[in-house]
CSV table of C-alpha atoms in Angstrom, one decimal:
chain,number,residue,atom,x,y,z
A,997,UNK,CA,31.8,71.9,57.3
A,998,UNK,CA,28.5,72.5,55.9
A,999,UNK,CA,30.6,74.5,53.0
A,1000,UNK,CA,33.1,71.4,52.2
A,1001,UNK,CA,30.4,68.7,52.1
A,1002,UNK,CA,28.1,71.0,49.7
A,1003,UNK,CA,31.2,71.6,47.4
A,1004,UNK,CA,31.9,68.1,47.7
A,1005,UNK,CA,28.4,66.9,47.1
A,1006,UNK,CA,28.0,69.2,44.2
A,1007,UNK,CA,31.5,68.0,42.3
A,1008,UNK,CA,30.3,64.2,43.3
A,1009,UNK,CA,26.9,65.3,41.2
A,1010,UNK,CA,28.2,66.9,38.4
A,1011,UNK,CA,30.9,64.3,37.6
A,1012,UNK,CA,28.9,61.7,38.0
A,1013,UNK,CA,26.3,63.2,35.7
A,1014,UNK,CA,29.0,64.2,33.1
A,1015,UNK,CA,30.6,60.8,32.8
A,1016,UNK,CA,28.0,58.7,31.3
A,1017,UNK,CA,27.8,61.1,28.5
A,1018,UNK,CA,31.6,60.9,28.1
A,1019,UNK,CA,31.2,57.5,27.6
A,1020,UNK,CA,28.8,57.9,24.8
A,1021,UNK,CA,30.6,60.3,23.3
A,1022,UNK,CA,33.9,58.4,23.4
A,1023,UNK,CA,32.2,55.0,22.2
A,1024,UNK,CA,30.6,56.9,19.3
A,1025,UNK,CA,34.1,58.5,18.1
A,1026,UNK,CA,36.0,55.4,19.1
A,1027,UNK,CA,37.8,56.9,21.5
A,1028,UNK,CA,38.6,53.5,22.9
A,1029,UNK,CA,41.8,52.2,24.9
A,1030,UNK,CA,41.8,49.1,23.2
A,1031,UNK,CA,43.6,45.8,24.9
A,1032,UNK,CA,47.0,45.1,24.1
A,1033,UNK,CA,49.4,42.6,25.5
A,1034,UNK,CA,50.5,45.3,28.1
A,1035,UNK,CA,46.9,46.0,29.2
A,1036,UNK,CA,44.9,45.1,32.5
A,1037,UNK,CA,41.8,45.2,30.9
A,1038,UNK,CA,40.2,42.9,28.4
A,1039,UNK,CA,37.8,44.8,26.2
A,1040,UNK,CA,37.8,48.3,24.6
A,1041,UNK,CA,36.9,51.0,26.9
A,1042,UNK,CA,36.4,54.7,26.7
A,1043,UNK,CA,39.4,56.9,28.3
A,1044,UNK,CA,38.0,60.3,28.7
A,1045,UNK,CA,36.4,60.2,32.0
A,1046,UNK,CA,39.2,62.6,33.3
A,1047,UNK,CA,37.2,65.5,31.9
A,1048,UNK,CA,34.2,64.6,33.9
A,1049,UNK,CA,36.6,64.7,37.1
A,1050,UNK,CA,38.2,68.5,35.8
A,1051,UNK,CA,34.5,69.8,35.4
A,1052,UNK,CA,33.2,68.4,38.8
A,1053,UNK,CA,36.2,69.7,40.9
A,1054,UNK,CA,35.6,73.2,39.4
A,1055,UNK,CA,31.8,73.1,40.0
A,1056,UNK,CA,32.6,72.2,43.6
A,1057,UNK,CA,35.4,74.6,43.8
A,1058,UNK,CA,33.5,77.4,42.6
A,1059,UNK,CA,31.1,76.9,46.2
A,1060,UNK,CA,34.2,76.8,48.4
A,1061,UNK,CA,36.3,79.8,49.7
A,1062,UNK,CA,39.4,79.0,47.6
A,1063,UNK,CA,41.6,81.9,49.6
A,1064,UNK,CA,44.2,82.3,46.7
A,1065,UNK,CA,44.5,78.7,45.4
A,1066,UNK,CA,43.0,79.1,42.1
A,1067,UNK,CA,46.1,79.1,40.5
A,1068,UNK,CA,46.9,75.7,41.6
A,1069,UNK,CA,43.3,74.7,40.0
A,1070,UNK,CA,44.4,76.4,37.0
A,1071,UNK,CA,47.7,75.1,36.5
A,1072,UNK,CA,46.5,71.4,37.1
A,1073,UNK,CA,43.7,72.3,34.5
A,1074,UNK,CA,46.4,73.4,32.1
A,1075,UNK,CA,48.3,69.8,32.4
A,1076,UNK,CA,45.0,68.1,32.2
A,1077,UNK,CA,44.4,69.7,28.6
A,1078,UNK,CA,48.1,68.1,27.8
A,1079,UNK,CA,46.8,64.8,29.1
A,1080,UNK,CA,43.4,65.3,27.0
A,1081,UNK,CA,45.5,65.8,24.1
A,1082,UNK,CA,47.0,62.5,24.4
A,1083,UNK,CA,43.8,60.8,24.9
A,1084,UNK,CA,42.4,62.1,21.5
A,1085,UNK,CA,45.5,62.1,19.4
A,1086,UNK,CA,48.7,60.3,21.2
A,1087,UNK,CA,51.7,62.6,22.0
A,1088,UNK,CA,55.1,61.7,22.7
A,1089,UNK,CA,55.9,61.1,26.5
A,1090,UNK,CA,59.2,64.1,26.1
A,1091,UNK,CA,56.2,66.2,24.7
A,1092,UNK,CA,53.8,65.8,27.4
A,1093,UNK,CA,56.8,65.8,30.0
A,1094,UNK,CA,58.1,69.1,28.6
A,1095,UNK,CA,54.8,70.6,28.8
A,1096,UNK,CA,54.0,69.3,32.7
A,1097,UNK,CA,57.4,71.1,33.2
A,1098,UNK,CA,56.4,74.4,31.3
A,1099,UNK,CA,53.6,74.7,33.6
A,1100,UNK,CA,55.0,73.7,36.8
A,1101,UNK,CA,57.8,76.6,36.2
A,1102,UNK,CA,54.9,79.3,35.4
A,1103,UNK,CA,53.2,78.5,38.8
A,1104,UNK,CA,56.4,78.5,40.7
A,1105,UNK,CA,57.4,81.6,39.2
A,1106,UNK,CA,54.1,83.5,39.2
A,1107,UNK,CA,53.0,82.1,42.5
A,1108,UNK,CA,55.9,81.2,44.4
A,1109,UNK,CA,54.9,79.0,47.5
A,1110,UNK,CA,56.7,79.9,50.7
A,1111,UNK,CA,58.6,76.7,51.1
A,1112,UNK,CA,60.9,77.7,48.4
A,1113,UNK,CA,62.3,80.1,50.6
A,1114,UNK,CA,62.1,78.0,53.8
A,1115,UNK,CA,65.2,75.7,52.6
A,1116,UNK,CA,68.2,77.5,54.3
A,1117,UNK,CA,71.5,76.8,52.7
A,1118,UNK,CA,70.3,75.9,49.3
A,1119,UNK,CA,70.5,77.9,46.1
A,1120,UNK,CA,66.7,79.0,45.1
A,1121,UNK,CA,67.7,77.6,41.6
A,1122,UNK,CA,67.9,74.3,42.9
A,1123,UNK,CA,64.9,74.4,45.2
A,1124,UNK,CA,62.8,76.1,42.1
A,1125,UNK,CA,64.1,72.9,39.7
A,1126,UNK,CA,63.3,70.6,43.1
A,1127,UNK,CA,59.8,72.1,42.9
A,1128,UNK,CA,59.3,71.3,39.1
A,1129,UNK,CA,60.7,67.7,39.7
A,1130,UNK,CA,58.1,67.3,42.7
A,1131,UNK,CA,55.1,68.2,40.6
A,1132,UNK,CA,56.3,66.6,37.2
A,1133,UNK,CA,57.0,63.3,39.5
A,1134,UNK,CA,53.5,63.0,41.4
A,1135,UNK,CA,51.6,63.6,38.1
A,1136,UNK,CA,53.3,61.1,36.3
A,1137,UNK,CA,53.2,58.6,39.0
A,1138,UNK,CA,49.2,59.0,39.2
A,1139,UNK,CA,49.2,58.6,35.5
A,1140,UNK,CA,51.7,55.3,35.6
A,1141,UNK,CA,49.6,53.9,38.3
A,1142,UNK,CA,46.2,54.6,36.7
A,1143,UNK,CA,45.9,51.2,35.2
A,1144,UNK,CA,43.2,48.9,36.7
A,1145,UNK,CA,39.8,49.5,37.4
A,1146,UNK,CA,39.1,52.0,40.4
A,1147,UNK,CA,42.5,52.2,41.8
A,1148,UNK,CA,43.8,55.7,41.1
A,1149,UNK,CA,40.4,57.3,41.8
A,1150,UNK,CA,39.8,55.8,45.1
A,1151,UNK,CA,43.7,56.5,45.8
A,1152,UNK,CA,43.0,60.1,45.0
A,1153,UNK,CA,40.0,60.5,47.4
A,1154,UNK,CA,42.3,58.9,50.1
A,1155,UNK,CA,45.1,61.2,49.4
A,1156,UNK,CA,42.7,64.4,49.3
A,1157,UNK,CA,41.5,63.6,52.7
A,1158,UNK,CA,44.5,63.3,54.6
A,1159,UNK,CA,45.8,66.2,52.9
A,1160,UNK,CA,42.9,68.3,53.9
A,1161,UNK,CA,44.0,67.8,57.4
A,1162,UNK,CA,47.5,69.3,56.8
A,1163,UNK,CA,47.6,71.5,54.0
A,1164,UNK,CA,45.6,74.4,55.4
A,1165,UNK,CA,44.0,77.1,53.2
A,1166,UNK,CA,46.1,75.5,50.3
A,1167,UNK,CA,43.6,72.5,50.4
A,1168,UNK,CA,40.5,74.3,50.2
A,1169,UNK,CA,39.4,72.6,46.9
A,1170,UNK,CA,40.4,69.1,48.2
A,1171,UNK,CA,36.5,68.4,49.2
A,1172,UNK,CA,36.0,69.0,45.6
A,1173,UNK,CA,38.3,67.4,44.6
A,1174,UNK,CA,37.5,64.3,46.5
A,1175,UNK,CA,33.8,64.5,45.6
A,1176,UNK,CA,34.7,64.4,42.0
A,1177,UNK,CA,36.7,61.3,42.1
A,1178,UNK,CA,34.0,59.5,44.0
A,1179,UNK,CA,31.6,60.6,41.2
A,1180,UNK,CA,33.9,59.1,38.9
A,1181,UNK,CA,34.7,56.1,40.3
A,1182,UNK,CA,30.6,54.9,40.4
A,1183,UNK,CA,31.5,54.6,36.6
A,1184,UNK,CA,35.2,53.3,37.0
A,1185,UNK,CA,34.8,50.5,39.5
A,1186,UNK,CA,35.3,47.0,38.1
A,1187,UNK,CA,34.2,46.2,35.7
A,1188,UNK,CA,34.8,49.8,34.7
A,1189,UNK,CA,32.8,51.4,31.8
A,1190,UNK,CA,35.3,54.3,31.4
A,1191,UNK,CA,38.6,55.3,32.3
A,1192,UNK,CA,40.3,58.4,33.5
A,1193,UNK,CA,42.5,58.8,30.9
A,1194,UNK,CA,45.7,60.9,31.0
A,1195,UNK,CA,43.7,64.0,31.3
A,1196,UNK,CA,42.2,62.7,34.8
A,1197,UNK,CA,45.3,61.1,36.0
A,1198,UNK,CA,47.4,64.5,35.4
A,1199,UNK,CA,44.7,66.5,36.6
A,1200,UNK,CA,44.5,64.6,39.9
A,1201,UNK,CA,48.1,64.0,40.3
A,1202,UNK,CA,49.5,67.3,39.4
A,1203,UNK,CA,46.6,69.0,41.8
A,1204,UNK,CA,47.5,67.1,44.7
A,1205,UNK,CA,51.2,67.4,44.4
A,1206,UNK,CA,50.8,71.4,44.4
A,1207,UNK,CA,48.6,71.1,47.3
A,1208,UNK,CA,51.5,69.5,49.1
A,1209,UNK,CA,53.9,72.1,48.0
A,1210,UNK,CA,51.9,75.0,49.1
A,1211,UNK,CA,50.7,73.7,52.5
A,1212,UNK,CA,53.5,75.3,54.5
A,1213,UNK,CA,52.4,78.7,54.7
A,1214,UNK,CA,55.2,79.8,56.8
A,1215,UNK,CA,57.8,77.9,54.3
A,1216,UNK,CA,58.1,75.1,57.1
A,1217,UNK,CA,59.7,72.1,54.9
A,1218,UNK,CA,58.9,69.8,57.7
A,1219,UNK,CA,55.0,70.5,56.6
A,1220,UNK,CA,56.0,69.7,53.1
A,1221,UNK,CA,57.7,66.6,53.8
A,1222,UNK,CA,54.6,65.2,56.4
A,1223,UNK,CA,52.4,65.9,53.4
A,1224,UNK,CA,54.9,64.2,50.7
A,1225,UNK,CA,54.4,60.8,52.9
A,1226,UNK,CA,51.0,60.6,51.9
A,1227,UNK,CA,52.1,59.9,48.2
A,1228,UNK,CA,54.5,57.1,49.3
A,1229,UNK,CA,53.1,53.9,48.0
A,1230,UNK,CA,52.4,55.8,44.6
A,1231,UNK,CA,56.0,57.1,44.4
A,1232,UNK,CA,57.6,54.3,45.7
A,1233,UNK,CA,56.0,51.6,43.0
A,1234,UNK,CA,56.9,54.2,40.3
A,1235,UNK,CA,60.4,54.6,41.5
A,1236,UNK,CA,60.8,50.9,42.5
A,1237,UNK,CA,59.8,49.9,38.8
A,1238,UNK,CA,62.1,52.5,36.9
A,1239,UNK,CA,65.0,51.6,39.0
A,1240,UNK,CA,64.1,47.5,38.4
A,1241,UNK,CA,63.7,48.2,34.8
A,1242,UNK,CA,67.0,50.3,34.6
A,1243,UNK,CA,68.8,47.3,36.2
A,1244,UNK,CA,67.3,45.1,33.6
A,1245,UNK,CA,69.0,47.1,30.8
A,1246,UNK,CA,65.8,48.8,29.3
A,1247,UNK,CA,67.4,52.0,28.3
A,1248,UNK,CA,65.7,54.7,26.2
A,1249,UNK,CA,62.3,52.6,26.4
A,1250,UNK,CA,62.4,53.2,30.2
A,1251,UNK,CA,59.1,55.3,30.1
A,1252,UNK,CA,57.3,53.1,27.5
A,1253,UNK,CA,54.1,51.1,28.1
A,1254,UNK,CA,54.8,47.7,30.3
A,1255,UNK,CA,53.6,45.4,33.2
A,1256,UNK,CA,56.0,45.7,35.4
A,1257,UNK,CA,54.6,47.7,38.5
A,1258,UNK,CA,53.9,46.3,41.7
A,1259,UNK,CA,50.7,46.6,41.1
A,1260,UNK,CA,50.4,45.2,37.5
A,1261,UNK,CA,52.4,42.2,38.7
A,1262,UNK,CA,49.8,41.2,41.6
A,1263,UNK,CA,47.2,41.5,39.1
A,1264,UNK,CA,47.1,39.0,36.9
A,1265,UNK,CA,43.7,38.9,35.6
A,1266,UNK,CA,40.6,41.5,35.5
A,1267,UNK,CA,39.1,39.5,38.5
A,1268,UNK,CA,41.8,40.9,40.8
A,1269,UNK,CA,41.4,44.4,40.0
A,1270,UNK,CA,38.9,45.0,43.1
A,1271,UNK,CA,41.6,43.1,45.5
A,1272,UNK,CA,44.5,45.2,44.1
A,1273,UNK,CA,42.6,48.4,44.6
A,1274,UNK,CA,41.6,47.3,48.4
A,1275,UNK,CA,45.2,46.9,49.1
A,1276,UNK,CA,46.4,50.2,47.8
A,1277,UNK,CA,43.5,51.9,49.5
A,1278,UNK,CA,44.8,50.5,52.4
A,1279,UNK,CA,48.5,51.4,51.6
A,1280,UNK,CA,47.2,54.9,51.1
A,1281,UNK,CA,45.5,55.1,54.6
A,1282,UNK,CA,48.6,53.6,56.1
A,1283,UNK,CA,50.9,56.7,54.5
A,1284,UNK,CA,48.3,58.9,55.7
A,1285,UNK,CA,48.5,58.1,59.1
A,1286,UNK,CA,52.2,58.5,58.9
A,1287,UNK,CA,51.9,61.8,57.2
A,1288,UNK,CA,49.7,63.0,60.2
A,1289,UNK,CA,52.3,61.6,62.7
A,1290,UNK,CA,55.0,63.7,61.2
A,1291,UNK,CA,53.1,66.7,61.2
A,1292,UNK,CA,52.6,66.5,64.7
A,1293,UNK,CA,56.3,66.1,65.4
A,1294,UNK,CA,56.8,62.4,65.4
A,1295,UNK,CA,58.6,62.5,61.9
A,1296,UNK,CA,61.0,59.4,62.5
A,1297,UNK,CA,58.0,57.0,63.4
A,1298,UNK,CA,56.1,58.4,60.7
A,1299,UNK,CA,58.6,57.9,58.1
A,1300,UNK,CA,59.3,54.4,59.6
A,1301,UNK,CA,55.8,53.8,58.8
A,1302,UNK,CA,55.7,54.8,55.5
A,1303,UNK,CA,58.7,52.9,54.7
A,1304,UNK,CA,57.2,49.6,56.4
A,1305,UNK,CA,54.3,50.1,53.9
A,1306,UNK,CA,56.4,50.5,50.9
A,1307,UNK,CA,58.5,47.7,52.0
A,1308,UNK,CA,55.5,45.4,52.1
A,1309,UNK,CA,54.4,46.3,48.9
A,1310,UNK,CA,57.7,45.4,47.2
A,1311,UNK,CA,57.4,42.2,48.6
A,1312,UNK,CA,53.7,41.4,47.5
A,1313,UNK,CA,54.6,40.0,44.3
A,1314,UNK,CA,56.5,37.0,46.1
A,1315,UNK,CA,54.1,36.7,48.5
A,1316,UNK,CA,51.3,36.5,45.9
A,1317,UNK,CA,53.1,33.5,44.2
A,1318,UNK,CA,53.8,31.8,47.0
A,1319,UNK,CA,50.5,31.2,47.9
């Protein structure tokens, strides 16, 4: 416990100290997220805060017993570099997704998780592809959902805390991740002075998804499914929005920027950022409790609780309009 507190504290201090330096750097070089019709903010804002998160996590993690999970952090850092390239110069979504898939494939091939061999009756290549899709899906869900002040940083802290109770040795670095995300949040709570950018959202999403995938030491699929419930609100909002856009005939522009996520539809102005962030913090807590229940053998109640939380999220836009 003391080691976790020290690692988390160092991560918090390092991230919190680096982020304001990144603000000055980004402003001086005009590396700003300029508002447009699809934005949820109103003033140009630096977008390199994720670099501080990455440095903070590594600084804290080096004080912890990583117990062989450093490949997870290394892979997440490579994905963060892809995001940083996009933050600096802009990349096509296809290029970013391809790079994520390559990193995910390399991680699973060079450092295969036990769960890949724990699925009976399913060919290994199919399980491998599912693992790659899982890592890329959560990574991009974190990126798509990082659209308003304070939300994704706070959800990452909540996800990390619940996963730390479920993931065993695979979650050895999670205290550092939670600390670094909190250090970033100091500067990102509305009105935000900096955004985490793709570097930060990719890093957080990929590292947390990898933790869930590597959690089952004995290959128990049940443990992975329980861990996956932690991400239910973010994955549901992302999947629900994609399906909704497909039904509207968006077609090839399915992954283009828009304002159709549930969280965007209930946040008509910057003054509502804090309310929406708090709602998603609450949803993350509920899904975390569902994950704990599932891990302790109450899979059906856990699934039911997570599903109920997601259905409530889907109803939020209508409930907000009716007020």
